[in-house]
CSV table of C-alpha atoms and ligand atoms in Angstrom, one decimal:
chain,number,residue,atom,x,y,z
A,117,MET,CA,-2.7,-25.3,22.5
A,118,THR,CA,-1.7,-21.7,22.2
A,119,ASP,CA,2.0,-22.8,21.5
A,120,THR,CA,0.9,-24.2,18.0
A,121,LEU,CA,-0.6,-20.9,17.1
A,122,THR,CA,1.3,-18.7,14.7
A,123,ARG,CA,2.0,-15.4,16.3
A,124,VAL,CA,1.4,-12.3,13.9
A,125,LEU,CA,2.1,-8.7,14.7
A,126,VAL,CA,0.1,-6.1,12.4
A,127,THR,CA,1.3,-2.6,12.7
A,128,GLY,CA,-0.9,0.5,11.6
A,129,ALA,CA,-3.9,-0.8,13.5
A,130,GLY,CA,-5.5,2.6,13.4
A,131,GLY,CA,-5.7,2.7,9.7
A,132,PRO,CA,-8.2,0.8,7.4
A,133,ALA,CA,-5.5,-1.2,5.9
A,134,GLY,CA,-4.5,-2.6,9.3
A,135,ILE,CA,-7.9,-3.2,10.5
A,136,ALA,CA,-8.5,-5.2,7.3
A,137,VAL,CA,-5.2,-7.3,7.9
A,138,ILE,CA,-6.1,-7.9,11.6
A,139,ARG,CA,-9.7,-8.8,10.8
A,140,SER,CA,-8.7,-11.4,8.2
A,141,LEU,CA,-6.1,-12.9,10.5
A,142,LEU,CA,-8.5,-12.9,13.5
A,143,ALA,CA,-10.9,-15.1,11.4
A,144,ARG,CA,-8.2,-17.9,11.3
A,145,ALA,CA,-8.1,-20.4,14.3
A,146,ASP,CA,-4.5,-21.0,14.0
A,147,VAL,CA,-3.2,-17.3,14.4
A,148,ASP,CA,-2.5,-15.2,17.4
A,149,VAL,CA,-3.0,-11.9,16.4
A,150,PHE,CA,-1.1,-8.9,18.2
A,151,ALA,CA,-1.8,-5.3,17.0
A,152,ALA,CA,0.2,-2.3,17.2
A,153,ASP,CA,0.1,1.6,16.6
A,154,MET,CA,1.9,4.6,17.5
A,155,ASP,CA,-1.5,5.9,19.0
A,156,GLY,CA,-3.3,4.3,22.0
A,157,TRP,CA,-6.6,5.7,20.5
A,158,ALA,CA,-6.0,3.5,17.1
A,159,SER,CA,-9.2,1.4,17.0
A,160,GLY,CA,-7.9,-1.8,15.6
A,161,LEU,CA,-5.9,-2.4,18.9
A,162,TYR,CA,-9.2,-3.0,20.6
A,163,LEU,CA,-9.9,-6.0,18.0
A,164,VAL,CA,-7.4,-8.0,19.9
A,165,PRO,CA,-7.1,-9.2,23.4
A,166,GLU,CA,-5.6,-6.7,25.8
A,167,SER,CA,-2.5,-8.7,26.3
A,168,ARG,CA,-1.9,-8.3,22.6
A,169,ARG,CA,-2.0,-4.6,22.0
A,170,ARG,CA,1.3,-2.9,21.6
A,171,ILE,CA,2.4,0.8,21.3
A,172,VAL,CA,5.3,1.4,18.8
A,173,PRO,CA,7.1,4.7,17.9
A,174,ALA,CA,6.3,6.6,14.9
A,175,GLY,CA,7.6,4.9,11.8
A,176,ARG,CA,9.7,8.0,10.9
A,177,SER,CA,11.4,7.9,14.2
A,178,GLU,CA,15.2,6.8,14.4
A,179,THR,CA,14.3,4.2,17.1
A,180,PHE,CA,11.3,2.5,15.3
A,181,VAL,CA,12.9,-0.4,13.4
A,182,ASP,CA,15.2,-1.3,16.6
A,183,GLU,CA,12.2,-1.2,18.8
A,184,LEU,CA,10.1,-3.5,16.3
A,185,ILE,CA,13.0,-6.0,16.1
A,186,GLY,CA,13.2,-6.0,20.0
A,187,MET,CA,9.4,-6.3,20.3
A,188,CYS,CA,9.1,-9.1,17.7
A,189,GLY,CA,12.0,-10.9,19.4
A,190,ASP,CA,10.1,-10.6,23.0
A,191,ASP,CA,6.7,-11.4,21.8
A,192,ARG,CA,8.0,-14.4,19.8
A,193,ILE,CA,6.3,-13.2,16.6
A,194,ASP,CA,6.5,-15.4,13.5
A,195,VAL,CA,5.3,-12.8,11.1
A,196,LEU,CA,5.3,-9.2,10.8
A,197,TYR,CA,2.9,-7.2,8.6
A,198,SER,CA,3.5,-3.4,8.5
A,199,THR,CA,0.6,-1.6,6.9
A,200,VAL,CA,2.3,1.8,7.1
A,201,ASP,CA,4.2,3.4,4.1
A,202,VAL,CA,6.9,5.1,6.2
A,203,GLU,CA,7.6,2.0,8.2
A,204,LEU,CA,8.1,-0.5,5.3
A,205,PRO,CA,11.5,0.7,3.6
A,206,GLY,CA,13.3,0.7,7.1
A,207,LEU,CA,11.9,-2.7,8.2
A,208,ALA,CA,12.6,-4.3,4.7
A,209,ALA,CA,16.2,-3.1,4.8
A,210,ARG,CA,16.7,-5.0,8.0
A,211,ARG,CA,14.8,-8.1,7.2
A,212,ASP,CA,17.8,-10.3,8.0
A,213,GLU,CA,17.8,-8.9,11.7
A,214,LEU,CA,14.0,-9.7,12.0
A,215,SER,CA,14.5,-13.2,10.7
A,216,ALA,CA,17.5,-13.6,13.2
A,217,VAL,CA,15.0,-13.0,16.1
A,218,GLY,CA,12.6,-15.5,14.5
A,219,THR,CA,10.2,-13.0,12.5
A,220,ALA,CA,9.4,-13.1,8.9
A,221,LEU,CA,8.5,-9.8,7.3
A,222,ALA,CA,5.4,-10.2,5.1
A,223,ALA,CA,6.4,-7.3,2.8
A,224,PRO,CA,7.9,-6.8,-0.8
A,225,SER,CA,11.6,-6.7,-1.1
A,226,HIS,CA,13.5,-3.2,-0.1
A,227,GLU,CA,14.5,-2.9,-3.8
A,228,THR,CA,10.9,-3.1,-5.0
A,229,LEU,CA,9.9,-0.7,-2.1
A,230,VAL,CA,12.5,1.7,-3.2
A,231,THR,CA,11.4,1.6,-6.9
A,232,CYS,CA,7.8,2.2,-6.1
A,233,LEU,CA,8.8,5.3,-3.8
A,234,ASP,CA,10.1,7.2,-6.9
A,235,LYS,CA,7.6,7.3,-9.8
A,236,PHE,CA,10.4,8.2,-12.2
A,237,ARG,CA,12.4,5.1,-11.3
A,238,LEU,CA,9.1,3.0,-11.4
A,239,ALA,CA,8.2,4.2,-14.9
A,240,GLU,CA,11.5,3.5,-16.3
A,241,ARG,CA,11.5,-0.1,-14.6
A,242,VAL,CA,8.1,-1.0,-16.1
A,243,GLU,CA,8.7,0.6,-19.6
A,244,GLY,CA,8.1,-2.3,-22.1
A,245,ALA,CA,6.4,-4.5,-19.7
A,246,ALA,CA,3.2,-2.6,-19.5
A,247,ARG,CA,1.9,0.8,-20.9
A,248,ILE,CA,3.5,3.5,-19.2
A,249,PRO,CA,2.4,7.2,-19.7
A,250,ARG,CA,5.1,9.5,-21.2
A,251,THR,CA,7.4,10.4,-18.2
A,252,ARG,CA,10.1,13.0,-17.9
A,253,LEU,CA,11.8,15.1,-15.3
A,254,LEU,CA,10.8,18.7,-15.2
A,255,ASN,CA,14.4,19.8,-16.7
A,256,ARG,CA,15.5,21.5,-19.8
A,257,ALA,CA,15.2,18.3,-21.9
A,258,GLY,CA,11.8,17.3,-20.5
A,259,VAL,CA,10.2,20.7,-21.0
A,260,GLY,CA,11.5,20.7,-24.3
A,261,GLU,CA,9.8,17.6,-25.6
A,262,ASP,CA,6.9,17.7,-27.9
A,263,TRP,CA,4.1,17.3,-25.6
A,264,THR,CA,0.3,17.2,-26.3
A,265,PHE,CA,-1.4,19.4,-23.7
A,266,PRO,CA,-2.6,19.4,-21.2
A,267,VAL,CA,0.1,17.5,-19.4
A,268,ILE,CA,0.3,16.5,-15.6
A,269,VAL,CA,3.0,17.6,-13.4
A,270,LYS,CA,3.6,15.8,-10.0
A,271,PRO,CA,6.4,15.0,-7.4
A,272,ARG,CA,8.7,11.9,-8.2
A,273,SER,CA,7.7,10.8,-4.6
A,274,GLY,CA,4.4,11.8,-3.3
A,275,ALA,CA,1.2,10.6,-1.6
A,276,GLY,CA,-2.3,11.8,-1.2
A,277,SER,CA,-2.3,13.4,-4.5
A,278,ARG,CA,-0.1,16.3,-3.1
A,279,GLY,CA,1.3,18.6,-5.8
A,280,VAL,CA,-0.5,16.8,-8.8
A,281,ARG,CA,-1.5,19.5,-11.2
A,282,LEU,CA,-2.8,19.7,-14.9
A,283,ILE,CA,-0.8,22.0,-17.1
A,284,ALA,CA,-2.8,23.6,-19.9
A,285,ASP,CA,-0.1,24.7,-22.2
A,286,ARG,CA,3.6,25.1,-23.2
A,287,ALA,CA,3.8,28.6,-21.6
A,288,ALA,CA,2.4,27.3,-18.1
A,289,LEU,CA,4.9,24.3,-18.3
A,290,GLU,CA,7.9,26.6,-19.0
A,291,ALA,CA,6.8,29.0,-16.2
A,292,LEU,CA,7.4,26.1,-13.9
A,293,GLY,CA,11.2,26.4,-14.1
A,294,GLU,CA,13.3,23.4,-13.7
A,295,ASP,CA,13.2,20.8,-10.6
A,296,GLU,CA,14.2,17.1,-11.1
A,297,SER,CA,12.1,16.1,-8.0
A,298,ILE,CA,9.2,16.8,-10.2
A,299,LEU,CA,7.7,14.8,-13.2
A,300,ILE,CA,6.2,15.7,-16.5
A,301,GLN,CA,3.6,13.1,-17.4
A,302,GLU,CA,1.4,12.4,-20.4
A,303,ASN,CA,-2.3,12.9,-19.2
A,304,LEU,CA,-4.4,9.9,-18.8
A,305,PRO,CA,-7.8,11.2,-19.5
A,306,GLY,CA,-9.8,7.7,-19.0
A,307,GLU,CA,-11.4,5.7,-16.1
A,308,GLU,CA,-9.2,5.0,-13.2
A,309,PHE,CA,-8.7,1.7,-11.3
A,310,SER,CA,-6.9,0.2,-8.4
A,311,VAL,CA,-5.6,-3.4,-8.7
A,312,ASP,CA,-4.9,-5.4,-5.7
A,313,VAL,CA,-2.2,-7.9,-6.5
A,314,LEU,CA,-0.9,-11.0,-4.7
A,315,ALA,CA,2.3,-12.3,-5.8
A,316,GLY,CA,4.2,-15.5,-4.3
A,317,LEU,CA,7.5,-15.5,-2.8
A,318,ASP,CA,9.0,-16.6,-6.2
A,319,GLY,CA,7.2,-13.5,-8.0
A,320,THR,CA,4.2,-15.6,-9.5
A,321,VAL,CA,1.2,-13.4,-9.7
A,322,ILE,CA,-1.6,-15.5,-7.9
A,323,ALA,CA,-4.4,-12.8,-8.0
A,324,ALA,CA,-5.0,-9.3,-9.5
A,325,VAL,CA,-8.4,-7.8,-8.4
A,326,PRO,CA,-9.2,-4.5,-10.4
A,327,ARG,CA,-11.7,-2.4,-8.4
A,328,SER,CA,-13.1,1.1,-9.1
A,329,ARG,CA,-13.1,3.6,-6.5
A,330,GLU,CA,-16.5,5.2,-6.6
A,331,ARG,CA,-16.3,7.5,-3.6
A,332,VAL,CA,-13.0,8.4,-1.6
A,333,ASP,CA,-12.7,10.2,1.7
A,334,SER,CA,-9.3,11.3,3.0
A,335,GLY,CA,-7.6,9.2,0.2
A,336,VAL,CA,-9.5,6.0,1.2
A,337,SER,CA,-12.0,4.3,-1.0
A,338,ILE,CA,-15.2,4.3,0.9
A,339,ALA,CA,-17.5,2.7,-1.7
A,340,GLY,CA,-16.3,0.9,-4.9
A,341,ARG,CA,-16.8,-2.4,-7.0
A,342,THR,CA,-14.6,-5.2,-8.3
A,343,VAL,CA,-14.5,-5.3,-12.0
A,344,ARG,CA,-13.4,-8.6,-13.9
A,345,ARG,CA,-11.8,-7.1,-16.9
A,346,ALA,CA,-8.6,-9.1,-18.3
A,347,GLU,CA,-6.8,-6.0,-19.4
A,348,LEU,CA,-6.7,-4.5,-16.1
A,349,SER,CA,-5.6,-7.7,-14.4
A,350,ASP,CA,-3.1,-8.5,-17.0
A,351,THR,CA,-1.7,-5.0,-17.0
A,352,ALA,CA,-1.4,-5.1,-13.1
A,353,ALA,CA,0.3,-8.4,-13.3
A,354,ALA,CA,2.8,-7.4,-15.8
A,355,VAL,CA,3.8,-4.3,-13.5
A,356,ALA,CA,4.0,-6.7,-10.5
A,357,ARG,CA,6.4,-8.9,-12.4
A,358,ALA,CA,8.4,-5.9,-13.7
A,359,ILE,CA,9.1,-4.7,-10.1
A,360,GLY,CA,9.8,-8.0,-8.8
A,361,LEU,CA,6.7,-8.1,-6.4
A,362,THR,CA,6.5,-10.4,-3.7
A,363,GLY,CA,3.5,-10.3,-1.4
A,364,VAL,CA,0.7,-7.6,-2.0
A,365,ALA,CA,0.6,-4.3,-3.7
A,366,ASN,CA,-1.8,-1.9,-5.2
A,367,VAL,CA,-1.4,-1.0,-8.6
A,368,GLN,CA,-3.2,2.1,-9.9
A,369,LEU,CA,-4.1,2.4,-13.6
A,370,ARG,CA,-5.8,4.8,-15.7
A,371,TYR,CA,-7.0,4.6,-19.3
A,372,SER,CA,-4.9,6.6,-21.9
A,373,VAL,CA,-6.4,8.8,-24.8
A,374,ASP,CA,-5.7,5.5,-26.9
A,375,GLY,CA,-8.1,3.4,-24.7
A,376,VAL,CA,-5.3,1.4,-23.0
A,377,PRO,CA,-4.9,0.9,-19.2
A,378,ALA,CA,-1.6,2.7,-18.2
A,379,LEU,CA,0.3,2.8,-15.0
A,380,LEU,CA,-0.1,5.6,-12.6
A,381,GLU,CA,1.7,4.4,-9.5
A,382,VAL,CA,2.4,1.2,-7.2
A,383,ASN,CA,1.6,1.5,-3.5
A,384,PRO,CA,3.6,-1.8,-2.3
A,385,ARG,CA,1.3,-2.3,0.7
A,386,PHE,CA,-2.2,-3.3,1.8
A,387,PRO,CA,-4.8,-0.8,0.7
A,388,GLY,CA,-7.6,0.4,2.9
A,389,ALA,CA,-10.0,-0.9,0.4
A,390,MET,CA,-8.9,-4.6,1.1
A,391,PRO,CA,-12.0,-5.9,2.6
A,392,LEU,CA,-13.8,-5.5,-0.9
A,393,THR,CA,-10.9,-7.6,-2.4
A,394,ILE,CA,-11.3,-10.1,0.6
A,395,ALA,CA,-15.2,-10.3,0.3
A,396,ALA,CA,-14.9,-10.6,-3.6
A,397,GLY,CA,-12.9,-13.9,-2.9
A,398,VAL,CA,-9.4,-13.1,-2.5
A,399,ASP,CA,-8.2,-13.1,1.2
A,400,MET,CA,-4.7,-11.6,0.5
A,401,PRO,CA,-3.7,-11.0,4.1
A,402,SER,CA,-4.4,-14.8,4.8
A,403,LEU,CA,-3.1,-16.2,1.6
A,404,LEU,CA,0.1,-14.2,2.4
A,405,LEU,CA,0.6,-15.7,5.6
A,406,ASP,CA,0.3,-19.2,4.0
A,407,LEU,CA,2.9,-18.1,1.4
A,408,VAL,CA,5.4,-16.7,4.2
A,409,LEU,CA,4.8,-20.0,6.2
A,410,GLY,CA,5.6,-22.1,3.2
A,411,ARG,CA,2.2,-23.7,3.3
A,412,PRO,CA,0.5,-24.7,0.0
A,413,VAL,CA,-1.5,-21.8,-1.7
A,414,PRO,CA,-3.5,-22.1,-5.0
A,415,SER,CA,-1.4,-21.0,-8.2
A,416,SER,CA,-4.4,-18.7,-9.1
A,417,VAL,CA,-7.2,-17.5,-7.3
A,418,ASP,CA,-10.3,-16.0,-8.8
A,419,PHE,CA,-12.7,-13.3,-7.6
A,420,ALA,CA,-16.6,-12.1,-8.1
A,421,GLU,CA,-17.9,-8.9,-9.1
A,422,LEU,CA,-19.0,-7.1,-5.9
A,423,ALA,CA,-19.6,-3.6,-4.7
A,424,ASN,CA,-19.2,-2.0,-1.2
A,425,VAL,CA,-20.3,0.9,0.9
A,426,ARG,CA,-18.8,1.6,4.3
A,427,PHE,CA,-19.8,3.2,7.5
A,428,LEU,CA,-18.0,4.1,10.8
A,429,GLU,CA,-18.9,2.0,13.8
A,430,ASP,CA,-18.6,2.7,17.4
A,431,VAL,CA,-16.6,0.8,20.0
A,432,PHE,CA,-17.1,1.7,23.8
A,433,LEU,CA,-14.1,1.2,26.2
A,434,ASP,CA,-13.6,1.6,29.9
A,435,PRO,CA,-11.3,4.9,29.7
A,436,GLY,CA,-8.8,3.0,31.8
A,437,ASP,CA,-8.1,0.5,29.0
A,438,VAL,CA,-7.2,3.1,26.6
A,439,LEU,CA,-3.4,2.5,26.0
A,440,VAL,CA,-1.2,5.6,26.8
A,441,SER,CA,1.0,6.5,23.8
A,442,GLU,CA,3.5,9.4,24.6
A,443,ASN,CA,4.9,9.1,21.2
A,444,ALA,CA,1.6,9.7,19.4
A,445,ALA,CA,2.1,12.5,16.9
A,446,HIS,CA,-1.3,13.8,16.8
A,447,SER,CA,-1.0,15.5,20.2
A,448,GLU,CA,2.3,17.2,19.0
A,449,GLY,CA,0.8,18.2,15.6
A,450,LEU,CA,3.4,16.1,13.8
A,451,GLU,CA,1.3,14.2,11.7
A,452,GLU,CA,0.8,15.4,8.0
B,187,ATP,N1,-0.7,11.0,-15.7
B,187,ATP,C1,-1.8,11.1,-15.1
B,187,ATP,N2,-3.0,11.4,-16.0
B,187,ATP,C2,-4.0,11.8,-15.4
B,187,ATP,N3,-4.5,11.7,-14.1
B,187,ATP,C3,-3.3,11.7,-13.3
B,187,ATP,C4,-2.0,11.3,-13.7
B,187,ATP,N4,-1.1,11.3,-12.6
B,187,ATP,C5,-1.9,11.5,-11.6
B,187,ATP,N5,-3.0,11.7,-11.8
B,187,ATP,C6,-4.3,11.8,-10.9
B,187,ATP,O1,-3.7,12.1,-9.6
B,187,ATP,C7,-4.0,11.2,-8.8
B,187,ATP,C8,-2.9,11.0,-7.7
B,187,ATP,O2,-1.8,10.8,-8.8
B,187,ATP,P1,-0.7,9.5,-8.0
B,187,ATP,O3,-1.3,8.2,-7.5
B,187,ATP,O4,0.3,9.4,-9.0
B,187,ATP,O5,-0.2,10.3,-6.7
B,187,ATP,P2,-0.2,10.1,-5.2
B,187,ATP,O6,0.3,11.4,-4.7
B,187,ATP,O7,0.5,8.9,-4.8
B,187,ATP,O8,-1.8,10.0,-5.0
B,187,ATP,P3,-2.7,9.0,-4.2
B,187,ATP,O9,-1.8,8.7,-2.8
B,187,ATP,O10,-3.7,10.1,-3.9
B,187,ATP,O11,-3.1,7.7,-4.7
B,187,ATP,C9,-4.3,9.9,-9.5
B,187,ATP,O12,-5.3,9.0,-8.7
B,187,ATP,C10,-4.9,10.6,-10.7
B,187,ATP,O13,-6.4,10.7,-10.6
B,188,MG,MG1,-2.2,7.2,-6.4
């Protein structure tokens, strides 16, 4: 009885996070999975039946949200997962219009997303709830503070480690001039961890799974291990509560000079390394579906220590079955 299946659309089917969410949901007998991407060559599209593959505009395009709302209505989508950063704020800002066509957005609130986008705002919000590296704007007052060098300088809103620099001394800091789109931050010299957090729709933290990123390729962890260490889970949970997280986020922590895990940033979406967290015992995409559908979910889910390595896998297609995507930015050189 296909009518009783929950219809779920997952965007970002070309990325590792999208593929992880699609695979998690495909494993459930009660879900009909639709996959979308801007690019017909996105591999995750070919994990779902042909009738379930969708091409969408680029997340940055002005028509993206309108088209998604239309698509969700036409396809009678019950739950929408977006795994693409640039899509999330626009979708979350119009959550009511999605619910008017019968679609629940499985993403944090617009307010939480906007807080995470700006690392200065994030630091202010979390101050007092968890250890925050000293963070100031690159302005006269910020530069004038009594810093211990080296310090980190990075954009307030950045991704992919672009613009992150270690500044050796005061002369080098002063030479940067003033720019309030840039942060000065205490250097955290210790080990770094990513903590995948799942919070209920009331903000209760259900799971916080710390993992190390042992090898990273193009910003995605390709080898790592989960680590059971309460101070990491507790810090990430405190951060999640401070930002009002509902759903899934990835909290990045790094040990300070005094040996305490401190907040680097929060990515309020599914990480590409989600398969490790799922295999370790916390199937966050599936649990989030139950939360969104109002079904019972355990109040706390534990995990095991587990390591992973990854490799690419080939999928062979009839060339005629590859979806055509005029709006794929790749061919136009628009992608960053
Ligand atoms: N205060 C800091 N102390 C030490 N290292 C830092 C600090 N801030 C950033 N870094 C280093 O730079 C990396 C990128 O920083 P951050 O996560 O804030 O920026 P991003 O552009 O969002 O990066 P990414 O998308 O690669 O995670 C961190 O993973 C960390 O290794
Ligand atoms: Mg980061």
